[in-house]
mmCIF file of C-alpha atoms and ligand atoms in Angstrom:
data_model
loop_
_atom_site.group_PDB
_atom_site.id
_atom_site.type_symbol
_atom_site.label_atom_id
_atom_site.label_comp_id
_atom_site.label_asym_id
_atom_site.label_seq_id
_atom_site.Cartn_x
_atom_site.Cartn_y
_atom_site.Cartn_z
ATOM 1 C CA ALA A 1 144.791 175.619 55.466
ATOM 2 C CA ALA A 2 146.839 173.313 53.035
ATOM 3 C CA GLY A 3 144.685 170.713 51.515
ATOM 4 C CA PRO A 4 145.854 167.293 50.284
ATOM 5 C CA GLY A 5 148.556 167.283 47.639
ATOM 6 C CA LEU A 6 148.354 165.891 44.037
ATOM 7 C CA GLY A 7 149.993 162.581 45.064
ATOM 8 C CA ARG A 8 146.792 161.670 46.935
ATOM 9 C CA PHE A 9 144.500 162.446 43.760
ATOM 10 C CA ARG A 10 146.755 160.342 41.629
ATOM 11 C CA GLY A 11 146.900 157.527 44.057
ATOM 12 C CA CYS A 12 143.270 157.440 44.505
ATOM 13 C CA LEU A 13 142.537 157.133 40.789
ATOM 14 C CA ALA A 14 145.478 154.780 40.153
ATOM 15 C CA GLY A 15 144.486 152.595 43.267
ATOM 16 C CA ALA A 16 140.937 152.339 41.921
ATOM 17 C CA LEU A 17 142.266 151.350 38.379
ATOM 18 C CA LEU A 18 144.597 148.644 39.719
ATOM 19 C CA GLY A 19 141.752 147.298 41.889
ATOM 20 C CA ASP A 20 139.321 147.131 38.824
ATOM 21 C CA CYS A 21 141.958 145.464 36.422
ATOM 22 C CA LEU A 22 143.531 143.233 38.785
ATOM 23 C CA GLY A 23 140.334 142.214 40.345
ATOM 24 C CA ALA A 24 138.527 141.701 37.134
ATOM 25 C CA ALA A 25 140.633 138.771 36.327
ATOM 26 C CA PHE A 26 138.975 136.983 39.328
ATOM 27 C CA GLU A 27 135.509 138.515 39.391
ATOM 28 C CA GLY A 28 132.820 136.045 40.256
ATOM 29 C CA ARG A 29 134.967 133.268 41.526
ATOM 30 C CA SER A 30 133.692 131.897 44.753
ATOM 31 C CA VAL A 31 137.212 130.903 45.882
ATOM 32 C CA VAL A 32 140.534 132.580 44.948
ATOM 33 C CA LYS A 33 143.589 130.627 46.168
ATOM 34 C CA LEU A 34 146.314 132.831 47.441
ATOM 35 C CA PRO A 35 149.200 131.116 45.737
ATOM 36 C CA GLU A 36 147.470 131.423 42.385
ATOM 37 C CA LEU A 37 146.788 135.192 42.918
ATOM 38 C CA LEU A 38 150.448 135.668 43.924
ATOM 39 C CA ARG A 39 151.574 133.874 40.824
ATOM 40 C CA PHE A 40 149.375 136.010 38.691
ATOM 41 C CA LEU A 41 150.875 139.315 40.258
ATOM 42 C CA GLY A 42 154.313 137.860 39.816
ATOM 43 C CA GLY A 43 153.528 137.618 36.121
ATOM 44 C CA LEU A 44 153.066 141.410 35.966
ATOM 45 C CA GLU A 45 156.863 141.869 36.873
ATOM 46 C CA PRO A 46 159.146 142.478 33.778
ATOM 47 C CA ALA A 47 161.297 139.311 33.248
ATOM 48 C CA PRO A 48 164.709 139.911 34.878
ATOM 49 C CA GLY A 49 167.339 140.719 32.148
ATOM 50 C CA ALA A 50 164.886 140.283 29.276
ATOM 51 C CA GLY A 51 166.415 143.232 27.757
ATOM 52 C CA GLU A 52 163.206 144.512 25.992
ATOM 53 C CA PRO A 53 163.261 147.979 24.540
ATOM 54 C CA LEU A 54 161.716 150.683 26.421
ATOM 55 C CA GLY A 55 158.016 151.005 25.622
ATOM 56 C CA SER A 56 157.657 147.677 24.197
ATOM 57 C CA ALA A 57 154.413 145.859 24.916
ATOM 58 C CA ARG A 58 156.045 143.294 27.067
ATOM 59 C CA ARG A 59 153.281 142.073 29.163
ATOM 60 C CA GLU A 60 149.556 141.673 28.620
ATOM 61 C CA THR A 61 147.213 144.466 29.189
ATOM 62 C CA LEU A 62 144.594 143.910 31.674
ATOM 63 C CA PRO A 63 141.280 145.501 30.641
ATOM 64 C CA TYR A 64 139.340 147.808 32.927
ATOM 65 C CA THR A 65 135.599 147.100 33.385
ATOM 66 C CA ASP A 66 132.401 149.144 34.009
ATOM 67 C CA ASP A 67 133.756 150.323 37.423
ATOM 68 C CA THR A 68 136.468 152.384 35.658
ATOM 69 C CA ALA A 69 134.420 153.298 32.633
ATOM 70 C CA LEU A 70 131.745 155.011 34.634
ATOM 71 C CA GLY A 71 134.064 156.238 37.247
ATOM 72 C CA ARG A 72 135.903 158.247 34.479
ATOM 73 C CA ALA A 73 132.585 159.377 32.916
ATOM 74 C CA LEU A 74 131.650 160.819 36.375
ATOM 75 C CA LEU A 75 134.980 162.460 36.642
ATOM 76 C CA ARG A 76 134.734 163.946 33.190
ATOM 77 C CA SER A 77 131.276 165.283 33.921
ATOM 78 C CA LEU A 78 132.462 167.043 37.250
ATOM 79 C CA LEU A 79 135.433 168.412 35.290
ATOM 80 C CA ASN A 80 133.448 169.741 32.414
ATOM 81 C CA ARG A 81 130.552 171.138 34.487
ATOM 82 C CA HIS A 82 132.704 172.361 37.343
ATOM 83 C CA GLY A 83 130.659 170.330 39.603
ATOM 84 C CA PHE A 84 127.771 168.025 39.725
ATOM 85 C CA ASP A 85 125.134 168.289 36.762
ATOM 86 C CA GLU A 86 122.766 165.513 36.779
ATOM 87 C CA ALA A 87 121.763 165.770 33.038
ATOM 88 C CA ASP A 88 125.303 165.934 31.870
ATOM 89 C CA MET A 89 126.367 162.987 34.126
ATOM 90 C CA ALA A 90 123.444 160.840 33.199
ATOM 91 C CA ARG A 91 124.147 161.402 29.365
ATOM 92 C CA ARG A 92 127.859 160.600 29.810
ATOM 93 C CA PHE A 93 127.007 157.307 31.815
ATOM 94 C CA ALA A 94 124.594 156.301 29.040
ATOM 95 C CA GLU A 95 126.863 157.143 26.145
ATOM 96 C CA GLU A 96 129.796 155.480 27.777
ATOM 97 C CA TYR A 97 127.720 152.257 27.966
ATOM 98 C CA LYS A 98 126.603 152.776 24.326
ATOM 99 C CA LYS A 99 130.269 153.261 23.126
ATOM 100 C CA GLU A 100 131.478 150.035 24.963
ATOM 101 C CA PRO A 101 128.525 147.883 26.201
ATOM 102 C CA ASN A 102 130.792 144.804 26.848
ATOM 103 C CA ARG A 103 132.670 146.175 29.994
ATOM 104 C CA GLY A 104 130.783 143.736 32.280
ATOM 105 C CA TYR A 105 127.822 145.821 33.387
ATOM 106 C CA GLY A 106 125.204 144.743 35.767
ATOM 107 C CA MET A 107 122.365 142.859 34.439
ATOM 108 C CA ALA A 108 119.653 145.326 35.215
ATOM 109 C CA VAL A 109 121.477 148.603 35.092
ATOM 110 C CA VAL A 110 121.708 148.506 31.195
ATOM 111 C CA ASN A 111 118.036 149.153 31.003
ATOM 112 C CA VAL A 112 118.561 152.404 32.811
ATOM 113 C CA PHE A 113 121.245 153.472 30.170
ATOM 114 C CA LYS A 114 118.960 152.518 27.466
ATOM 115 C CA LYS A 115 116.054 154.595 28.844
ATOM 116 C CA LEU A 116 118.421 157.465 29.368
ATOM 117 C CA LEU A 117 119.532 157.423 25.752
ATOM 118 C CA SER A 118 115.990 157.869 24.492
ATOM 119 C CA PRO A 119 115.071 161.397 23.336
ATOM 120 C CA LYS A 120 111.720 160.891 25.434
ATOM 121 C CA CYS A 121 113.566 160.906 28.754
ATOM 122 C CA SER A 122 113.124 164.247 30.474
ATOM 123 C CA ASP A 123 113.612 163.358 34.047
ATOM 124 C CA VAL A 124 117.162 161.619 34.319
ATOM 125 C CA PHE A 125 116.280 160.080 37.806
ATOM 126 C CA GLU A 126 113.077 158.317 36.451
ATOM 127 C CA PRO A 127 114.609 155.323 34.790
ATOM 128 C CA ALA A 128 116.530 154.535 37.973
ATOM 129 C CA ARG A 129 113.220 154.789 40.006
ATOM 130 C CA ALA A 130 111.514 152.347 37.714
ATOM 131 C CA GLN A 131 114.143 149.425 38.328
ATOM 132 C CA PHE A 132 112.945 146.347 40.149
ATOM 133 C CA ASN A 133 109.242 147.223 40.080
ATOM 134 C CA GLY A 134 109.760 150.512 41.627
ATOM 135 C CA LYS A 135 112.086 149.224 44.519
ATOM 136 C CA GLY A 136 115.351 150.505 42.795
ATOM 137 C CA SER A 137 118.655 148.782 42.434
ATOM 138 C CA TYR A 138 120.630 148.145 45.683
ATOM 139 C CA GLY A 139 123.684 147.003 43.577
ATOM 140 C CA ASN A 140 127.245 148.350 44.092
ATOM 141 C CA GLY A 141 127.222 150.260 40.734
ATOM 142 C CA GLY A 142 126.653 153.758 42.437
ATOM 143 C CA ALA A 143 129.623 153.114 44.954
ATOM 144 C CA MET A 144 132.119 151.574 42.542
ATOM 145 C CA ARG A 145 132.228 154.862 40.448
ATOM 146 C CA VAL A 146 131.740 157.481 43.059
ATOM 147 C CA ALA A 147 135.406 158.267 44.318
ATOM 148 C CA GLY A 148 135.529 161.304 42.079
ATOM 149 C CA ILE A 149 132.949 163.219 44.111
ATOM 150 C CA ALA A 150 135.328 163.330 47.042
ATOM 151 C CA LEU A 151 138.136 164.578 44.759
ATOM 152 C CA VAL A 152 135.946 167.531 43.805
ATOM 153 C CA TYR A 153 134.036 168.602 46.828
ATOM 154 C CA SER A 154 136.132 169.289 50.042
ATOM 155 C CA ASP A 155 133.137 169.877 52.182
ATOM 156 C CA VAL A 156 131.767 166.814 53.817
ATOM 157 C CA GLN A 157 128.108 167.742 53.491
ATOM 158 C CA ASP A 158 128.648 168.211 49.729
ATOM 159 C CA VAL A 159 130.406 164.833 49.510
ATOM 160 C CA LYS A 160 127.266 163.374 51.046
ATOM 161 C CA LYS A 161 124.779 165.145 49.051
ATOM 162 C CA PHE A 162 126.536 164.705 45.598
ATOM 163 C CA ALA A 163 127.497 161.114 46.146
ATOM 164 C CA LYS A 164 123.842 160.389 46.732
ATOM 165 C CA LEU A 165 122.689 162.199 43.769
ATOM 166 C CA SER A 166 125.311 160.741 41.449
ATOM 167 C CA ALA A 167 124.343 157.155 42.563
ATOM 168 C CA GLU A 168 120.515 158.063 42.092
ATOM 169 C CA LEU A 169 120.890 158.281 38.362
ATOM 170 C CA THR A 170 121.093 154.309 38.524
ATOM 171 C CA HIS A 171 120.452 153.212 41.862
ATOM 172 C CA SER A 172 117.340 154.568 43.676
ATOM 173 C CA ASN A 173 117.173 152.001 46.498
ATOM 174 C CA SER A 174 118.658 153.582 49.729
ATOM 175 C CA LEU A 175 120.725 150.336 50.221
ATOM 176 C CA GLY A 176 122.430 151.257 46.792
ATOM 177 C CA TYR A 177 122.883 154.989 47.172
ATOM 178 C CA ASN A 178 123.839 154.854 50.802
ATOM 179 C CA GLY A 179 126.684 152.587 49.892
ATOM 180 C CA ALA A 180 127.868 155.272 47.545
ATOM 181 C CA VAL A 181 127.707 157.816 50.303
ATOM 182 C CA LEU A 182 129.568 155.711 52.445
ATOM 183 C CA GLN A 183 132.374 154.886 49.869
ATOM 184 C CA ALA A 184 132.723 158.654 49.109
ATOM 185 C CA LEU A 185 132.851 159.522 52.763
ATOM 186 C CA ALA A 186 135.831 156.951 53.102
ATOM 187 C CA VAL A 187 137.747 158.428 50.253
ATOM 188 C CA HIS A 188 137.150 161.955 51.797
ATOM 189 C CA LEU A 189 138.550 160.858 55.165
ATOM 190 C CA ALA A 190 141.384 159.054 53.366
ATOM 191 C CA LEU A 191 142.433 162.173 51.435
ATOM 192 C CA GLN A 192 142.916 164.139 54.717
ATOM 193 C CA GLY A 193 145.596 161.734 55.541
ATOM 194 C CA GLU A 194 147.006 160.748 58.808
ATOM 195 C CA LEU A 195 144.079 159.459 60.888
ATOM 196 C CA SER A 196 143.859 156.468 63.182
ATOM 197 C CA LYS A 197 141.829 153.579 62.266
ATOM 198 C CA GLU A 198 139.606 154.178 65.211
ATOM 199 C CA SER A 199 138.949 157.752 64.400
ATOM 200 C CA PHE A 200 138.498 156.890 60.733
ATOM 201 C CA LEU A 201 135.710 154.462 61.685
ATOM 202 C CA GLU A 202 134.243 156.583 64.459
ATOM 203 C CA GLN A 203 133.758 159.539 61.804
ATOM 204 C CA LEU A 204 132.134 157.005 59.314
ATOM 205 C CA ILE A 205 129.796 155.550 61.815
ATOM 206 C CA SER A 206 128.542 159.009 63.081
ATOM 207 C CA HIS A 207 127.976 160.230 59.458
ATOM 208 C CA MET A 208 126.190 157.012 58.519
ATOM 209 C CA GLU A 209 123.969 157.030 61.607
ATOM 210 C CA ASP A 210 122.683 160.174 60.414
ATOM 211 C CA VAL A 211 122.512 159.228 56.649
ATOM 212 C CA GLU A 212 120.672 156.145 57.540
ATOM 213 C CA ALA A 213 118.124 157.643 60.001
ATOM 214 C CA ASP A 214 115.867 159.007 57.275
ATOM 215 C CA GLU A 215 112.490 157.566 56.555
ATOM 216 C CA ARG A 216 113.337 156.051 53.088
ATOM 217 C CA SER A 217 116.437 154.428 54.470
ATOM 218 C CA LEU A 218 114.423 152.895 57.382
ATOM 219 C CA SER A 219 111.660 151.727 55.103
ATOM 220 C CA ASP A 220 114.052 150.176 52.473
ATOM 221 C CA ALA A 221 115.989 148.245 54.951
ATOM 222 C CA ARG A 222 112.949 146.848 56.547
ATOM 223 C CA ALA A 223 111.357 145.970 53.292
ATOM 224 C CA LEU A 224 114.386 143.726 52.583
ATOM 225 C CA GLY A 225 114.247 142.270 56.038
ATOM 226 C CA PHE A 226 117.417 144.034 57.375
ATOM 227 C CA GLU A 227 117.840 145.676 60.792
ATOM 228 C CA ASP A 228 117.707 149.361 61.072
ATOM 229 C CA LEU A 229 120.948 151.329 60.078
ATOM 230 C CA PRO A 230 122.475 148.322 58.180
ATOM 231 C CA PHE A 231 125.611 150.149 57.072
ATOM 232 C CA SER A 232 126.313 151.619 60.486
ATOM 233 C CA ARG A 233 125.900 148.279 62.010
ATOM 234 C CA ARG A 234 128.507 146.711 59.713
ATOM 235 C CA LEU A 235 130.833 149.575 60.405
ATOM 236 C CA LYS A 236 130.463 148.585 64.093
ATOM 237 C CA LYS A 237 131.237 144.958 63.246
ATOM 238 C CA ILE A 238 134.537 146.064 61.464
ATOM 239 C CA LYS A 239 135.417 147.910 64.644
ATOM 240 C CA GLU A 240 135.080 144.526 66.421
ATOM 241 C CA PHE A 241 137.009 142.681 63.848
ATOM 242 C CA LEU A 242 139.911 145.228 64.143
ATOM 243 C CA GLU A 243 140.151 144.756 67.822
ATOM 244 C CA LEU A 244 140.944 140.866 67.169
ATOM 245 C CA SER A 245 144.282 139.565 66.514
ATOM 246 C CA SER A 246 143.095 137.663 63.610
ATOM 247 C CA VAL A 247 139.808 137.354 61.809
ATOM 248 C CA PRO A 248 139.222 134.314 59.512
ATOM 249 C CA LYS A 249 138.019 134.844 55.926
ATOM 250 C CA ALA A 250 134.853 132.942 56.631
ATOM 251 C CA ASP A 251 133.809 135.446 59.301
ATOM 252 C CA VAL A 252 134.610 138.340 56.960
ATOM 253 C CA LEU A 253 132.488 136.765 54.395
ATOM 254 C CA PHE A 254 129.675 135.871 56.699
ATOM 255 C CA GLU A 255 129.386 139.265 58.445
ATOM 256 C CA LEU A 256 130.407 141.646 55.561
ATOM 257 C CA GLY A 257 130.098 139.655 52.394
ATOM 258 C CA ASN A 258 131.888 139.734 48.879
ATOM 259 C CA GLY A 259 128.774 140.414 46.833
ATOM 260 C CA ILE A 260 127.235 142.584 44.248
ATOM 261 C CA ALA A 261 124.953 144.439 46.626
ATOM 262 C CA ALA A 262 126.363 147.659 48.004
ATOM 263 C CA LEU A 263 125.677 146.394 51.586
ATOM 264 C CA ARG A 264 127.872 143.266 50.944
ATOM 265 C CA SER A 265 130.756 145.104 49.339
ATOM 266 C CA VAL A 266 131.328 148.696 50.471
ATOM 267 C CA PRO A 267 131.866 147.772 54.195
ATOM 268 C CA THR A 268 134.074 144.936 52.932
ATOM 269 C CA ALA A 269 136.189 147.434 50.992
ATOM 270 C CA ILE A 270 136.581 149.607 53.986
ATOM 271 C CA TYR A 271 137.539 146.716 56.276
ATOM 272 C CA SER A 272 140.042 145.495 53.836
ATOM 273 C CA PHE A 273 141.803 149.083 53.698
ATOM 274 C CA LEU A 274 141.782 149.339 57.546
ATOM 275 C CA ARG A 275 142.919 145.749 58.086
ATOM 276 C CA CYS A 276 145.746 146.029 55.598
ATOM 277 C CA MET A 277 147.405 148.949 57.402
ATOM 278 C CA GLU A 278 149.005 146.073 59.419
ATOM 279 C CA ALA A 279 151.169 143.191 58.072
ATOM 280 C CA ASP A 280 149.285 139.977 57.101
ATOM 281 C CA PRO A 281 150.992 136.560 57.853
ATOM 282 C CA ASP A 282 149.644 135.247 54.527
ATOM 283 C CA ILE A 283 150.646 138.177 52.341
ATOM 284 C CA PRO A 284 154.426 138.430 51.476
ATOM 285 C CA ASP A 285 156.245 141.301 53.284
ATOM 286 C CA HIS A 286 157.568 142.840 49.977
ATOM 287 C CA TYR A 287 154.099 144.044 49.179
ATOM 288 C CA ASN A 288 153.378 147.614 50.600
ATOM 289 C CA PRO A 289 150.100 148.383 52.435
ATOM 290 C CA LEU A 290 148.356 149.525 49.256
ATOM 291 C CA GLN A 291 149.393 146.332 47.340
ATOM 292 C CA ARG A 292 148.303 144.418 50.370
ATOM 293 C CA THR A 293 144.989 145.710 50.458
ATOM 294 C CA ILE A 294 144.313 144.845 46.800
ATOM 295 C CA VAL A 295 145.726 141.442 47.344
ATOM 296 C CA TYR A 296 143.472 140.966 50.309
ATOM 297 C CA CYS A 297 140.308 142.129 48.482
ATOM 298 C CA ILE A 298 140.819 139.853 45.605
ATOM 299 C CA SER A 299 141.615 136.860 47.912
ATOM 300 C CA LEU A 300 138.132 137.184 49.304
ATOM 301 C CA GLY A 301 136.637 136.152 45.864
ATOM 302 C CA GLY A 302 133.168 137.311 44.636
ATOM 303 C CA ASP A 303 132.859 140.806 43.345
ATOM 304 C CA THR A 304 136.703 141.316 43.320
ATOM 305 C CA ASP A 305 136.985 144.033 40.695
ATOM 306 C CA THR A 306 134.646 146.159 42.578
ATOM 307 C CA ILE A 307 135.630 145.452 46.032
ATOM 308 C CA ALA A 308 139.297 146.018 45.082
ATOM 309 C CA THR A 309 138.463 149.140 43.139
ATOM 310 C CA MET A 310 136.741 150.821 46.155
ATOM 311 C CA ALA A 311 139.455 149.715 48.565
ATOM 312 C CA GLY A 312 141.981 150.774 46.027
ATOM 313 C CA ALA A 313 140.531 154.299 45.779
ATOM 314 C CA ILE A 314 140.588 154.558 49.553
ATOM 315 C CA ALA A 315 144.116 153.167 49.957
ATOM 316 C CA GLY A 316 145.361 155.244 47.035
ATOM 317 C CA ALA A 317 144.036 158.410 48.496
ATOM 318 C CA TYR A 318 145.323 157.631 51.892
ATOM 319 C CA TYR A 319 149.015 156.437 51.003
ATOM 320 C CA GLY A 320 149.402 158.456 47.871
ATOM 321 C CA GLU A 321 150.913 157.629 44.375
ATOM 322 C CA GLU A 322 154.175 156.507 46.123
ATOM 323 C CA GLN A 323 152.655 153.209 46.757
ATOM 324 C CA ILE A 324 151.412 152.560 43.352
ATOM 325 C CA PRO A 325 153.834 149.957 41.851
ATOM 326 C CA PRO A 326 154.807 150.969 38.296
ATOM 327 C CA SER A 327 154.785 147.351 37.022
ATOM 328 C CA TRP A 328 151.122 146.927 38.128
ATOM 329 C CA GLU A 329 150.026 150.195 36.878
ATOM 330 C CA GLN A 330 151.565 149.748 33.525
ATOM 331 C CA SER A 331 149.722 146.388 33.101
ATOM 332 C CA CYS A 332 146.370 148.289 33.327
ATOM 333 C CA GLU A 333 144.479 149.466 30.069
ATOM 334 C CA ALA A 334 144.693 153.194 29.541
ATOM 335 C CA PHE A 335 146.665 153.879 32.773
ATOM 336 C CA GLN A 336 148.169 157.046 31.318
ATOM 337 C CA GLU A 337 144.762 158.663 31.519
ATOM 338 C CA THR A 338 144.818 158.547 35.389
ATOM 339 C CA GLU A 339 147.612 161.117 35.497
ATOM 340 C CA LYS A 340 145.719 163.717 33.196
ATOM 341 C CA LEU A 341 142.412 163.281 35.046
ATOM 342 C CA ALA A 342 144.264 163.551 38.440
ATOM 343 C CA SER A 343 145.941 166.817 37.575
ATOM 344 C CA SER A 344 142.751 168.426 36.223
ATOM 345 C CA LEU A 345 140.883 167.386 39.293
ATOM 346 C CA TYR A 346 143.544 168.589 41.619
ATOM 347 C CA GLU A 347 143.291 172.097 39.873
ATOM 348 C CA LEU A 348 139.566 172.156 40.274
ATOM 349 C CA TYR A 349 139.857 171.008 43.910
ATOM 350 C CA CYS A 350 142.313 173.858 44.808
ATOM 351 C CA GLN A 351 140.089 176.484 42.993
ATOM 352 C CA ARG A 352 137.025 175.451 44.943
ATOM 353 C CA ILE A 353 138.906 175.558 48.438
HETATM 354 N N1 LIG B 1 128.045 142.574 36.367
HETATM 355 C C1 LIG B 1 129.177 142.411 36.937
HETATM 356 N N2 LIG B 1 129.755 141.254 36.862
HETATM 357 C C2 LIG B 1 129.142 140.035 36.368
HETATM 358 C C3 LIG B 1 129.217 139.872 34.897
HETATM 359 C C4 LIG B 1 130.613 140.391 34.406
HETATM 360 C C5 LIG B 1 131.009 139.262 33.437
HETATM 361 N N3 LIG B 1 132.292 138.803 34.005
HETATM 362 C C6 LIG B 1 131.280 139.790 32.034
HETATM 363 O O1 LIG B 1 132.487 139.583 31.524
HETATM 364 O O2 LIG B 1 130.374 140.235 31.415
HETATM 365 N N4 LIG B 1 129.967 143.313 37.378
HETATM 366 C C7 LIG B 1 129.555 144.756 37.473
HETATM 367 O O3 LIG B 1 128.275 144.694 38.114
HETATM 368 C C8 LIG B 1 128.281 145.268 39.490
HETATM 369 C C9 LIG B 1 127.606 146.593 39.538
HETATM 370 O O4 LIG B 1 126.309 146.404 39.210
HETATM 371 P P1 LIG B 1 125.238 147.592 39.192
HETATM 372 O O5 LIG B 1 125.691 148.594 38.462
HETATM 373 O O6 LIG B 1 124.853 147.862 40.623
HETATM 374 O O7 LIG B 1 123.982 146.861 38.483
HETATM 375 P P2 LIG B 1 122.506 146.424 38.798
HETATM 376 O O8 LIG B 1 122.144 145.596 37.627
HETATM 377 O O9 LIG B 1 121.763 147.617 39.160
HETATM 378 O O10 LIG B 1 122.603 145.629 40.083
HETATM 379 C C10 LIG B 1 123.420 144.383 40.033
HETATM 380 C C11 LIG B 1 122.538 143.185 40.496
HETATM 381 O O11 LIG B 1 122.127 143.242 41.703
HETATM 382 C C12 LIG B 1 120.785 142.489 41.919
HETATM 383 N N5 LIG B 1 119.927 143.542 42.304
HETATM 384 C C13 LIG B 1 120.045 144.865 42.537
HETATM 385 N N6 LIG B 1 119.130 145.590 43.189
HETATM 386 C C14 LIG B 1 117.984 144.618 43.259
HETATM 387 C C15 LIG B 1 116.625 144.625 43.904
HETATM 388 N N7 LIG B 1 116.097 145.599 44.305
HETATM 389 N N8 LIG B 1 116.046 143.412 43.933
HETATM 390 C C16 LIG B 1 116.707 142.254 43.452
HETATM 391 N N9 LIG B 1 117.961 142.074 42.837
HETATM 392 C C17 LIG B 1 118.585 143.208 42.970
HETATM 393 C C18 LIG B 1 120.473 142.137 40.578
HETATM 394 O O12 LIG B 1 120.895 140.660 40.355
HETATM 395 C C19 LIG B 1 121.305 142.996 39.697
HETATM 396 O O13 LIG B 1 121.487 142.648 38.350
HETATM 397 C C20 LIG B 1 129.829 145.351 39.711
HETATM 398 O O14 LIG B 1 130.208 144.225 40.320
HETATM 399 C C21 LIG B 1 130.566 145.589 38.322
HETATM 400 O O15 LIG B 1 131.724 145.119 38.326
HETATM 401 MG MG1 LIG B 2 133.242 145.619 36.861
HETATM 402 MG MG1 LIG B 3 126.038 172.629 39.804
HETATM 403 MG MG1 LIG B 4 132.379 143.950 39.993
#
């Protein structure tokens, strides 16, 4: 059977990059006013009749952050090793951090990278297990970088297995790595293309009810005071939201969140993607659905780079590169790298099918 085309691979990587670079300009703001965001985006368009020579650096470059730095390290590891290799991936994460430590990394995860860089480290999963007094991180760092897993593995069981392992290199709490599994599954489904919102969500719910039913997931959720199957529950909340004619931002923030925890950001990214399949009265019509998705994510405030990078990866895999606006893409640091990585990935994916 014919698999997804190259345009979806390019779309996924470019969508993630846009989300990170555009979102990073607003990360950590509790409120993002839509007019200000739209003005910022307008500033990425070339000035009409400016007559600049081709290739001139006519607009400011928006730097990427840890989301892209580690997402690319993950991809390069998969490409070089022709699949998941924990020692190689761990080394690449740590060396990426060492090379450019000022990409806006999480406060705690840097200790994992420092330990991984030590020659004394033999078990690459150990430093992550030691985080937060042995509880492990539940941050969204495993999820923000995971899309590449779904671009290499076409089998859904492999997507689940390797998304989890890749996340466990830094995030050993199940509320961290299950977020990465959910994000990878969303990219996997998006890559398959035409799929109704209902069926997209049904499939995610049925996978996550299985993923979250194990002892570790149940005990981690209870230890933090959550109900059982917290990701599955939020997916069901998304289903309710999508059945309403409008959902206020306050409700989205209350139920799904905009925070740095995987549980308060991965479901939000998925909701943003699904919601933005339809027009939004607040977002101008000239934006296509992928642009709308990124605008909506950033308008929620909070962890804007990470929520937009995750939603951008899903939307890019779904809509393909046709919806990536050149003016936005060319504003992002090192955007040319996307094309090279996507082509190599596509080749590997086709070989493995
Ligand atoms: N770190 C940021 N943004 C803020 C600083 C950036 C600033 N603008 C700058 O310019 O420097 N963004 C990036 O971090 C997020 C991904 O974080 P990751 O990789 O999950 O890191 P970590 O440290 O493991 O977890 C993040 C925080 O979550 C809390 N936390 C996690 N597990 C916990 C636990 N078991 N108990 C208590 N707290 C826990 C901690 O506060 C962690 O520091 C992305 O947004 C990325 O863009
Ligand atoms: Mg970041
Ligand atoms: Mg292998
Ligand atoms: Mg972030």
